[in-house]
GROMACS .gro file of C-alpha atoms in nm:
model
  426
    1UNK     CA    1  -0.670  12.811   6.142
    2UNK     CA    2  -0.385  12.933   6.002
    3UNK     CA    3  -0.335  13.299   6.007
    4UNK     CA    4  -0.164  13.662   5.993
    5UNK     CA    5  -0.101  13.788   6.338
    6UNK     CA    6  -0.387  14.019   6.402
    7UNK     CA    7  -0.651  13.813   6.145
    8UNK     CA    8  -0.609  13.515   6.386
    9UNK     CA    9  -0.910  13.686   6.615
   10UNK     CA   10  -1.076  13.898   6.309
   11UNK     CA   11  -1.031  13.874   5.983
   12UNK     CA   12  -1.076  13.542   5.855
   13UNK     CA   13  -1.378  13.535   6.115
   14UNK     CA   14  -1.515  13.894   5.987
   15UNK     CA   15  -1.439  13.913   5.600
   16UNK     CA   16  -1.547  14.176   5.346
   17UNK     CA   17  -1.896  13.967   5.328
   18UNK     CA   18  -1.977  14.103   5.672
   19UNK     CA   19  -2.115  14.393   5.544
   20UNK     CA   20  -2.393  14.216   5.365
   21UNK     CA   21  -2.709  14.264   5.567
   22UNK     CA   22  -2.906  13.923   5.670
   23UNK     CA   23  -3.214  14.114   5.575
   24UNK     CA   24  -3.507  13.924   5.375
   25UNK     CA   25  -3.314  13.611   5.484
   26UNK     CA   26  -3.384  13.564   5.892
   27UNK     CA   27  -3.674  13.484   6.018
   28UNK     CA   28  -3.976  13.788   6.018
   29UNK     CA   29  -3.892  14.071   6.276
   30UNK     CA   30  -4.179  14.043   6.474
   31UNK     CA   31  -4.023  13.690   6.586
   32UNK     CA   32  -3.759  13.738   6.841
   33UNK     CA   33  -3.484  13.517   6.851
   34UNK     CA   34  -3.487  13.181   7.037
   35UNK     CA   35  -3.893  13.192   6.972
   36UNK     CA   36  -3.902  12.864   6.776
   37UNK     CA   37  -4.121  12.626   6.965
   38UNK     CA   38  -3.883  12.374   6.914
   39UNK     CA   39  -3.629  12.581   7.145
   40UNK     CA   40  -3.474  12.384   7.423
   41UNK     CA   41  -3.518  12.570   7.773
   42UNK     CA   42  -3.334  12.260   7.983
   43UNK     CA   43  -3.067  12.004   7.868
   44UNK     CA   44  -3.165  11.640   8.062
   45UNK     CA   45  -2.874  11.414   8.128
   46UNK     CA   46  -2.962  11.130   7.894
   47UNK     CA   47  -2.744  11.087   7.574
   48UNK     CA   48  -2.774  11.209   7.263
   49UNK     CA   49  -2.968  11.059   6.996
   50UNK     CA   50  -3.079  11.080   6.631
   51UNK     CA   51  -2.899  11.290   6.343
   52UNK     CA   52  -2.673  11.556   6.405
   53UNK     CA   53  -2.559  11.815   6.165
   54UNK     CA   54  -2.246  12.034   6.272
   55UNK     CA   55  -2.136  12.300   5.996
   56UNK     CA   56  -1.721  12.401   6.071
   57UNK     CA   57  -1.489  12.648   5.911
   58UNK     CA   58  -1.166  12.597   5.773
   59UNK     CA   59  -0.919  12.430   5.972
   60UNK     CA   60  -1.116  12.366   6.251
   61UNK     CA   61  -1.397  12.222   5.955
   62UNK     CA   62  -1.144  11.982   5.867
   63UNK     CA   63  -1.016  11.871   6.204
   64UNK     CA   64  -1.369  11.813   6.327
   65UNK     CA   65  -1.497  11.502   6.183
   66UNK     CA   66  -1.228  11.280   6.314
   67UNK     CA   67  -1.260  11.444   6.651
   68UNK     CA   68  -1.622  11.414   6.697
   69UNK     CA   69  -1.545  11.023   6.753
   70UNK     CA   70  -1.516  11.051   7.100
   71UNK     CA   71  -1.879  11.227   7.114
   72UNK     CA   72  -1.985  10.916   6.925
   73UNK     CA   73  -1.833  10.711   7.170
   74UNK     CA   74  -2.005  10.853   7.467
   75UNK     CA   75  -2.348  10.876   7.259
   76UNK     CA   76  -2.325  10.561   7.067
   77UNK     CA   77  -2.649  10.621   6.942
   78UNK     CA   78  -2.602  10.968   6.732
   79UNK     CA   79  -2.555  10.984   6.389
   80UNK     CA   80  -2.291  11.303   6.333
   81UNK     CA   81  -2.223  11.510   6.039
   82UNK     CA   82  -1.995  11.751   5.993
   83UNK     CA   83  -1.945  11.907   5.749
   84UNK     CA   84  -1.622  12.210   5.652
   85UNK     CA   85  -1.697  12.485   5.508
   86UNK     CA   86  -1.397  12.769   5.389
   87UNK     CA   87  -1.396  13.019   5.542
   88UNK     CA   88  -1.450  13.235   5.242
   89UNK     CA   89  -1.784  13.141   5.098
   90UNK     CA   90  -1.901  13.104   5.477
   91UNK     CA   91  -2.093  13.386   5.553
   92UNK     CA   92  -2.299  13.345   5.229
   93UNK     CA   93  -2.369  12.979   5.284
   94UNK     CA   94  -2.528  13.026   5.650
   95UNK     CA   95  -2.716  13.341   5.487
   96UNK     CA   96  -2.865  13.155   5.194
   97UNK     CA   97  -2.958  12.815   5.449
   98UNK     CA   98  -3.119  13.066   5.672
   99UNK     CA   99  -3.315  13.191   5.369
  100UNK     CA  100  -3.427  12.822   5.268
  101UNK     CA  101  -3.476  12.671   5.570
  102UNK     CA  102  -3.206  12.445   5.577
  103UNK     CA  103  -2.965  12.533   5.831
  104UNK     CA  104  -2.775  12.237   6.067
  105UNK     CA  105  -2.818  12.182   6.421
  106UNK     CA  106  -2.511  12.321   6.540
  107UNK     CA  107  -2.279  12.598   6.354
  108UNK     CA  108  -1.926  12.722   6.462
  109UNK     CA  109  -1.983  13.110   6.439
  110UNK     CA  110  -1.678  13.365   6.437
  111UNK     CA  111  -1.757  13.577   6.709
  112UNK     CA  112  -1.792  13.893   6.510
  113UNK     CA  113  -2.054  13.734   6.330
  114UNK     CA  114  -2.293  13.720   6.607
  115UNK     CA  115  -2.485  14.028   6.461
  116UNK     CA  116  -2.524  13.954   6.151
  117UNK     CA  117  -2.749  13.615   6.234
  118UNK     CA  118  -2.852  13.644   6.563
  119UNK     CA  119  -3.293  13.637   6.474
  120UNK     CA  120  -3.165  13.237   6.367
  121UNK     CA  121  -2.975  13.112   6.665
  122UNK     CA  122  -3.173  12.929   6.902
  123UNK     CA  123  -3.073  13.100   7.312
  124UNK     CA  124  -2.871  12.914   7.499
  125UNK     CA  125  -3.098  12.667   7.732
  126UNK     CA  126  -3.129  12.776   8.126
  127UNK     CA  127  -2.931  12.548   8.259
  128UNK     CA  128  -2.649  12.507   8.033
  129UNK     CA  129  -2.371  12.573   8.258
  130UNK     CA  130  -2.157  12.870   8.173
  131UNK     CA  131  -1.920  12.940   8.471
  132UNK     CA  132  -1.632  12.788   8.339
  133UNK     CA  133  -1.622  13.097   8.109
  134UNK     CA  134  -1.489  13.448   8.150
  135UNK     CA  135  -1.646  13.725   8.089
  136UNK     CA  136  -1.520  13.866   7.799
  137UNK     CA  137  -1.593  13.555   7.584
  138UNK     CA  138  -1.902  13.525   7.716
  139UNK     CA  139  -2.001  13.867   7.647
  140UNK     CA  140  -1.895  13.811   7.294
  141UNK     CA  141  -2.142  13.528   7.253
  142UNK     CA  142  -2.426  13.786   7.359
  143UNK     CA  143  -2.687  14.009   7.108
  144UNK     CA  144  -2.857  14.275   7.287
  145UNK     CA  145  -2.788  14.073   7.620
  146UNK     CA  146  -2.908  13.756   7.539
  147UNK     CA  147  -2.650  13.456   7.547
  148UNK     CA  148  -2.663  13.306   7.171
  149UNK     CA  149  -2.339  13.123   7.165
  150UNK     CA  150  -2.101  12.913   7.364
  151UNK     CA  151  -1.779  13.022   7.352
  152UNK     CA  152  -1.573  12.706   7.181
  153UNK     CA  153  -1.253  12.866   7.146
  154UNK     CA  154  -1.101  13.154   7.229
  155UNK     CA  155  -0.814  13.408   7.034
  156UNK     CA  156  -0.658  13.729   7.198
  157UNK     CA  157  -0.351  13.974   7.203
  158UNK     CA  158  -0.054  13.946   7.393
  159UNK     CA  159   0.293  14.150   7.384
  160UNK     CA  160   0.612  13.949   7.267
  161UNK     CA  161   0.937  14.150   7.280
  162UNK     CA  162   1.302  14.043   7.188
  163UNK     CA  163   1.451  13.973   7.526
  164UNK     CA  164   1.770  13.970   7.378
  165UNK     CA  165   1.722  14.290   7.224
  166UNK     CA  166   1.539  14.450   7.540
  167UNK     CA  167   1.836  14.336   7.749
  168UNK     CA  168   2.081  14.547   7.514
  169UNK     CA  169   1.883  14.806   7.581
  170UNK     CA  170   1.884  14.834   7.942
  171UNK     CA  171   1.561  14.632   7.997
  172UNK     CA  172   1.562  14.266   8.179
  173UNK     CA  173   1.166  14.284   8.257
  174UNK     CA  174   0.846  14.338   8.055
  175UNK     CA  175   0.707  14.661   8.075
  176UNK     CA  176   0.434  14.696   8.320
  177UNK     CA  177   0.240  14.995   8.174
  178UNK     CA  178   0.173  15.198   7.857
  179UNK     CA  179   0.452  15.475   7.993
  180UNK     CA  180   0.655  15.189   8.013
  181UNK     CA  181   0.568  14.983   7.712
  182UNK     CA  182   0.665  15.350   7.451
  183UNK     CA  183   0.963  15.419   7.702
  184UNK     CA  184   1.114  15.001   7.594
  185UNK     CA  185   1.039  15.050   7.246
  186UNK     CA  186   1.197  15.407   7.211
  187UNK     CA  187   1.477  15.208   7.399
  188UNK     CA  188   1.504  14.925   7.188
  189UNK     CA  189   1.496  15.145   6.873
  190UNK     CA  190   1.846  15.297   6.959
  191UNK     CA  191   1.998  14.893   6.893
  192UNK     CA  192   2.260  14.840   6.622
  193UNK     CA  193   1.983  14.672   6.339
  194UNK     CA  194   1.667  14.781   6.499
  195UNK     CA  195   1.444  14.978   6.221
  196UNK     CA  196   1.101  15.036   6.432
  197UNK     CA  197   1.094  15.007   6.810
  198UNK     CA  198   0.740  14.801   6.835
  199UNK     CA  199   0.528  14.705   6.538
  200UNK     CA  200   0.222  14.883   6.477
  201UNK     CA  201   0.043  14.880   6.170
  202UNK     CA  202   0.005  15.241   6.040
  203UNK     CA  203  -0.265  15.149   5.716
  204UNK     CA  204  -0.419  14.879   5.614
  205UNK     CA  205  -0.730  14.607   5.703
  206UNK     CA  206  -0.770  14.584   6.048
  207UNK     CA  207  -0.488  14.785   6.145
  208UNK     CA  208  -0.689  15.013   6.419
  209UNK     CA  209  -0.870  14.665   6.533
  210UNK     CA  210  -0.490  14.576   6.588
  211UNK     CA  211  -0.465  14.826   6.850
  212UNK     CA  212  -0.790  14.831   7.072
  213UNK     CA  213  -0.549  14.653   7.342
  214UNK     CA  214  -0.426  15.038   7.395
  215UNK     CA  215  -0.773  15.176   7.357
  216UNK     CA  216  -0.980  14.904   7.528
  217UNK     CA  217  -0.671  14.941   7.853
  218UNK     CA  218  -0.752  15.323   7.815
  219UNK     CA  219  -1.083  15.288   7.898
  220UNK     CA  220  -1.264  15.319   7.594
  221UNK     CA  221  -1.620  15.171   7.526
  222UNK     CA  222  -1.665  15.221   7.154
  223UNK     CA  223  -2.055  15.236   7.241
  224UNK     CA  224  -2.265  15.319   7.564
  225UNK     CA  225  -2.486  15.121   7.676
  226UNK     CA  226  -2.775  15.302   7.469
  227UNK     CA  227  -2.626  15.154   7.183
  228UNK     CA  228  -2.475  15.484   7.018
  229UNK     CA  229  -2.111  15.527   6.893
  230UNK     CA  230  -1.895  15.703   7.168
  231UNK     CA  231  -1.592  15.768   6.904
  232UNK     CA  232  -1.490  16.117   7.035
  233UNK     CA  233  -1.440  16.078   7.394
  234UNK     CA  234  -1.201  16.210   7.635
  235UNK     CA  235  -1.028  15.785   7.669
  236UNK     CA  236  -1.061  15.764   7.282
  237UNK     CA  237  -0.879  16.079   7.234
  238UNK     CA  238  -0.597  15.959   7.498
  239UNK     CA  239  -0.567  15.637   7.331
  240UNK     CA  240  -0.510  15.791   7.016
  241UNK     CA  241  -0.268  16.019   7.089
  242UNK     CA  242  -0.100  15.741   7.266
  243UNK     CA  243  -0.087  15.519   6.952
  244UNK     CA  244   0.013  15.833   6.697
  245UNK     CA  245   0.305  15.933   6.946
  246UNK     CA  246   0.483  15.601   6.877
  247UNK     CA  247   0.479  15.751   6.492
  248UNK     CA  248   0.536  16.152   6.574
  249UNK     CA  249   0.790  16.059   6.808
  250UNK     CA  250   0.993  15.849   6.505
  251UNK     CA  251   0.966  15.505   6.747
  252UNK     CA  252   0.764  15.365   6.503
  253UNK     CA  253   0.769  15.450   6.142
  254UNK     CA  254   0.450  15.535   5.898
  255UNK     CA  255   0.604  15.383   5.608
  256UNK     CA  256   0.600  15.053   5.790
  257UNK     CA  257   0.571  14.712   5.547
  258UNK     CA  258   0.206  14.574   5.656
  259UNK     CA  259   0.232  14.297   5.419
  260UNK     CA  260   0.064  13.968   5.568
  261UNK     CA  261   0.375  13.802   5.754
  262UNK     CA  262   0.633  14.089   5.769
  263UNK     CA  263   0.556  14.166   6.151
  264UNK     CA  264   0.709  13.787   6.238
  265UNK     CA  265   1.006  13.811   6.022
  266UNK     CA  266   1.082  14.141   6.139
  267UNK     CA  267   1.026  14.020   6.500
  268UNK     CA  268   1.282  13.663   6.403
  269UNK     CA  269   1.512  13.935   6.267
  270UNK     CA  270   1.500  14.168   6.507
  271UNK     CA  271   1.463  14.480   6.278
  272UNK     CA  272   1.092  14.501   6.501
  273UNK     CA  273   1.150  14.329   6.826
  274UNK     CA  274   0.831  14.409   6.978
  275UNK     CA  275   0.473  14.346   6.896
  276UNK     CA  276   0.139  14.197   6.953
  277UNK     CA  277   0.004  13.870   6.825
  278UNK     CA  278  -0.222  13.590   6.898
  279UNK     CA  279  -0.128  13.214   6.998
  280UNK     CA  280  -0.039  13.123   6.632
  281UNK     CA  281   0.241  13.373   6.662
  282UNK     CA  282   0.446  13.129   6.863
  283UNK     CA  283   0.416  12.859   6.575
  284UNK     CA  284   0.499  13.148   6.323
  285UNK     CA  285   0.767  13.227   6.480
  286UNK     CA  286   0.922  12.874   6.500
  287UNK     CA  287   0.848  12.829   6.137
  288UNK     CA  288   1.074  13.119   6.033
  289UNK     CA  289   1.358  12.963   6.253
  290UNK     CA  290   1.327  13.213   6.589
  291UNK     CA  291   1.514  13.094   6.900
  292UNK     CA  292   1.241  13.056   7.160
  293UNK     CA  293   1.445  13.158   7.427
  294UNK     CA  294   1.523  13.469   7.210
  295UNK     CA  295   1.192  13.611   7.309
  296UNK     CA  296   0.902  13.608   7.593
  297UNK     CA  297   0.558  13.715   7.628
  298UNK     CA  298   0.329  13.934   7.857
  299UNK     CA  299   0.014  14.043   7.946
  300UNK     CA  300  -0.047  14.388   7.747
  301UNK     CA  301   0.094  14.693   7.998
  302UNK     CA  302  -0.165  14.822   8.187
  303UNK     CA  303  -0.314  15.186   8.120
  304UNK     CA  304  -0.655  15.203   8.317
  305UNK     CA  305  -0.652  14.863   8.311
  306UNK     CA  306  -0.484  14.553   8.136
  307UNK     CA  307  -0.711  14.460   7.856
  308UNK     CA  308  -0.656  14.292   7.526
  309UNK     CA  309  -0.898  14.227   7.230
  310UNK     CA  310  -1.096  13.874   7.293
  311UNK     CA  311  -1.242  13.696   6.943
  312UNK     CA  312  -1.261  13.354   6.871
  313UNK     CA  313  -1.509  13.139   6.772
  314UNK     CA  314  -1.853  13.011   6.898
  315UNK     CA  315  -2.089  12.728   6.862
  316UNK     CA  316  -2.479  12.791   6.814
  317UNK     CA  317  -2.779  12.577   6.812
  318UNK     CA  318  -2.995  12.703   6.473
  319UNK     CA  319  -3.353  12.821   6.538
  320UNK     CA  320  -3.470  12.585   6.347
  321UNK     CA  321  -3.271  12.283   6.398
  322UNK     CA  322  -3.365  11.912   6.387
  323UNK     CA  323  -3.221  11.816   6.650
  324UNK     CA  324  -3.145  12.066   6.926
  325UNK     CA  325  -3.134  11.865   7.210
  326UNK     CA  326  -2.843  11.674   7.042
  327UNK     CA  327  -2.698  12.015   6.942
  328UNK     CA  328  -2.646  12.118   7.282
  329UNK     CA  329  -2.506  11.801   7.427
  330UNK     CA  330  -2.280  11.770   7.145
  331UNK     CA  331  -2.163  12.146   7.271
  332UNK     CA  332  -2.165  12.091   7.638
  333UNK     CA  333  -1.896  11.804   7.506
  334UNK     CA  334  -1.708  11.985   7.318
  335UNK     CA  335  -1.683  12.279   7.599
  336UNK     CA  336  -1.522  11.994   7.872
  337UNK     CA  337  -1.199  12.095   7.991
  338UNK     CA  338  -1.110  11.751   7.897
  339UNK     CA  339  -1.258  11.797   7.548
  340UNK     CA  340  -1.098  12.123   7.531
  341UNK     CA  341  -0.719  12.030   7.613
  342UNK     CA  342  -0.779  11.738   7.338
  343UNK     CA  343  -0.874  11.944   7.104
  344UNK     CA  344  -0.607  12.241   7.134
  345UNK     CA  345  -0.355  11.912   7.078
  346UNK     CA  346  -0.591  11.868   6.790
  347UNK     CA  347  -0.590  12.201   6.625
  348UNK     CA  348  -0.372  12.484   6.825
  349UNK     CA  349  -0.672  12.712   6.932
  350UNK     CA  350  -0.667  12.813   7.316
  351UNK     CA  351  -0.980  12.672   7.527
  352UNK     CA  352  -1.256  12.882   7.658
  353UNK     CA  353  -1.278  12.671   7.955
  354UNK     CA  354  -1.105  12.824   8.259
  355UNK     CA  355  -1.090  12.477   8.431
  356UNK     CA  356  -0.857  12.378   8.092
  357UNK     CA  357  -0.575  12.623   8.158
  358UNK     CA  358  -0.528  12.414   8.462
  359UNK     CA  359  -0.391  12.124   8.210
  360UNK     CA  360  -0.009  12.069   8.253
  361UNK     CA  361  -0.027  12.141   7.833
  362UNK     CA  362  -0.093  12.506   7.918
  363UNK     CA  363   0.035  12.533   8.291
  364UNK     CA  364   0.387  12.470   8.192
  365UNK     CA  365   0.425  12.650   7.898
  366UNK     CA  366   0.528  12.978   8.021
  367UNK     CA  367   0.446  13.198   7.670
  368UNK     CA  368   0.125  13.005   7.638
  369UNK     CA  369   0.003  13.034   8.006
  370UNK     CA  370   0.039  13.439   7.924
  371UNK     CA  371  -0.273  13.405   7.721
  372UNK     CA  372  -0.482  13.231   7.994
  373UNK     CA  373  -0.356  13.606   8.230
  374UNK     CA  374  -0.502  13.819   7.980
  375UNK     CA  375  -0.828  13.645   7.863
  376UNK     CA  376  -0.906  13.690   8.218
  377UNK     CA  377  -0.968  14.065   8.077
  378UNK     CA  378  -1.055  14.110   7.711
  379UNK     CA  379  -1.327  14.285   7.572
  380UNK     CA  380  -1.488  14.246   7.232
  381UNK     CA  381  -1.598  14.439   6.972
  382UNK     CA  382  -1.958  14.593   6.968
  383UNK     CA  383  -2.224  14.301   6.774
  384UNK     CA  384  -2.368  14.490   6.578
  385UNK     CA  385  -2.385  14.409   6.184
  386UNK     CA  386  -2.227  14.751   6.072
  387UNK     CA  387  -1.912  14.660   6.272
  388UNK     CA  388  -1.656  14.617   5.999
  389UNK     CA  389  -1.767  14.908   5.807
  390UNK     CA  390  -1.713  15.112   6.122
  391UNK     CA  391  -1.412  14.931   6.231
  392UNK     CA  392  -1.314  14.999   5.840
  393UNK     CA  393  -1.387  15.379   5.851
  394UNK     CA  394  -1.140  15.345   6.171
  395UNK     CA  395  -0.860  15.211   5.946
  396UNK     CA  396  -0.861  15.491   5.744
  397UNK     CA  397  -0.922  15.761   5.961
  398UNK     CA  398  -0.611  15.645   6.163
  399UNK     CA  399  -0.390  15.600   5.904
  400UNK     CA  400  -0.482  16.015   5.799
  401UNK     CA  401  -0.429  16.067   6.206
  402UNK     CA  402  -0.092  15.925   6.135
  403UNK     CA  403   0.066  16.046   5.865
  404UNK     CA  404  -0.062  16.414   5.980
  405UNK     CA  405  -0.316  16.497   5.756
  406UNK     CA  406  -0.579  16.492   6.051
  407UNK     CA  407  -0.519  16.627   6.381
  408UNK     CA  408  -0.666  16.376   6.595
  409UNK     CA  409  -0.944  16.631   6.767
  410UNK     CA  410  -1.046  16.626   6.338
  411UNK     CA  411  -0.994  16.244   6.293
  412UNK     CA  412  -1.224  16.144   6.550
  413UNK     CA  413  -1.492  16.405   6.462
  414UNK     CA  414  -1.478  16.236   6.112
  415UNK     CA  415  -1.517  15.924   6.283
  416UNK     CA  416  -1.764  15.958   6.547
  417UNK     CA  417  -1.995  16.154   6.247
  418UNK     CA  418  -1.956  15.841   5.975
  419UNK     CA  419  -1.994  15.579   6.217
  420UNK     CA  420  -2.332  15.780   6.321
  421UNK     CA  421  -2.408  15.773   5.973
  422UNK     CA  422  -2.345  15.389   5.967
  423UNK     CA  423  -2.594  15.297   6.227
  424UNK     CA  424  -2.593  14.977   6.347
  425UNK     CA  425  -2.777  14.788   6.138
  426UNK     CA  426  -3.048  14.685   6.404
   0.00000   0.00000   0.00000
């Protein structure tokens, strides 16, 4: 897919239609998911047969149906579909199959959709092997601790920084921790041409999402395991103060373009020489002529810990599918380290398969083999339906932290009280 920085992981996965509840159209409540009698518990080791229907979004949509010839190959008697869907009129086509009863086998899910359909997803069968997965994708492929999805690709956060720039400023490494990581961006502001030390959004769609690397490596857990909002803690409070300093202390300032795009040419330019982005960023960046050698990436500094926002996408097998046995071979294949390496040649999305960063494709590409560091700790999002209107209620909230018309002791009273008055959906 082709996106801005921070909507790589979120929001062409999330969308304003996320906050349409599934409602009237799962399956009744008093059927838990993966009850179908038609669920698969064990994968045998035969090939796939009979009709397959795969449902895939945008680019990856398009890319798919060529690729799936290999599956063909090694199941030559499996008759696949696939079939793209945008993005945009996504979530409301899965919603209205679910209400007629004429979902595929197999869907690609955007991770932060997990909530919203997670009574039609079929679980993931016993011995489906998953160790080739970390944790944090994993985790986002789980509703209320069951495993629903197989992680099929994988999107987080690293830092990129000017090393040109950094260098003129006294700086030939990459910071190491958050102390470090304001300290290089206060440094880097004082360059002939710099405007903002480090890009942070200060308004705008998903602009707090686009710093849970500082709150997540802060220690925050936006719920407890109870499944209640935990908004106004002690680590939220840190990590917000942390965030607003870079705008109090003039690194950073409020008035900051967020259009769509502006981060990269700022970063090619060098009026923002530091920032956070997602794998795409390096192809953005080439696209608006940067020197490659200009800049370098790293694992986000460490605060508590090192950890970076994971998203991405998952497959699912449908509750009610045809054909689930052929569902979850097809997915086992397409979750190969093999498979996976192919298909990041195929359509620039980093593999969820540990074994695939292994592949000279990632192991010699310094910036890229950044990315397999840090999805070795990510976290995600809670799943829970109400997420974007929470994560919404976040932007705005901020953005009044900010620009000082909230202290943050108000800002995340405010916030901790309307995400309360959210819910969860569940």
């Amino acid at each position: 897919m082709k996106h801005t920085p921070w909507k790589t992981a979120v929001a062409a996965v999330a969308g304003t239609s996320l906050l349409l509840g599934l409602g009237a159209c799962g399956r009744s409540e008093d059927k838990a998911a993966g009850a179908s009698e038609g669920a698969v518990t064990s994968i045998d080791s035969e090939p796939a047969t009979g009709d397959l229907t795969v449902w895939a979004m945008g680019n990856e949509g398009d890319l798919l149906g060529d690729f799936v010839e290999g599956f063909k190959e090694e199941n030559p008697d499996v008759n696949i579909t696939v079939t793209a869907i945008p993005w945009a009129s996504a979530h409301d086509k899965i919603q209205t199959a679910i209400a007629a009863g004429t979902v595929p086998d197999v869907i690609q899910m955007g991770t932060t959709w997990m909530a919203d359909f997670a009574d039609a997803f079929a679980p993931v069968p016993e011995n489906f092997d998953l160790s080739d997965f970390s944790a944090g994708p994993l985790e986002a492929g789980q509703v209320n601790g069951e495993q629903l999805g197989v992680p099929w690709y994988v999107d987080s956060h690293v830092l990129y920084y000017r090393t040109d720039i950094a260098e003129q400023a006294g700086w030939d490494h990459a910071p190491e921790t958050l102390d470090e990581l304001k300290q290089m961006a206060a440094d880097v502001k004082q360059v002939d041409g710099v405007e903002n030390g480090i890009y942070i959004s200060p308004s705008g769609a998903d602009s707090w999402q686009g710093t849970l690397w500082a709150f997540f490596s802060s220690g925050v857990s936006l719920m407890d395991d109870e499944g209640n909002w935990t908004l106004d803690t002690p680590q939220m409070h840190e990590a917000t103060e942390y965030i607003d300093s870079f705008f109090k202390d003039g690194i950073t300032g409020t008035n900051l373009d967020v259009t769509p795009g502006v981060s990269i040419t700022q970063f090619v330019n060098g009026e923002t020489p530091i920032m956070t982005g997602g794998p795409t960023t390096i192809s953005q960046i080439a696209d608006q002529g940067g020197d490659p050698d200009s800049y370098a990436t790293a694992v986000i500094p460490k605060g508590e810990s090192s950890t970076s926002f994971v998203g991405g996408a998952d497959f699912v097998v449908m509750d009610e599918a045809a054909n689930p046995d052929a569902g979850w071979k097809f997915i086992q294949w397409m979750t190969k380290p093999e498979t996976q390496v192919e298909w990041y040649k195929t359509a620039t999305v980093l593999p969820s398969s540990q074994s695939a960063w292994e592949d000279e494709t990632f192991a010699g590409d310094d910036k890229l083999m950044v990315y397999g560091e840090q999805l070795k700790s990510t976290q995600a999002p809670p799943a829970v339906p109400t997420w974007a209107q929470v994560s919404a209620a976040g932007d705005r909230i901020m953005e009044q932290i900010y620009k000082g018309q909230l202290s943050v002791d108000e800002g995340l009273k405010n916030l901790q009280a309307e995400a309360e008055s959210i819910g969860t959906g569940e």
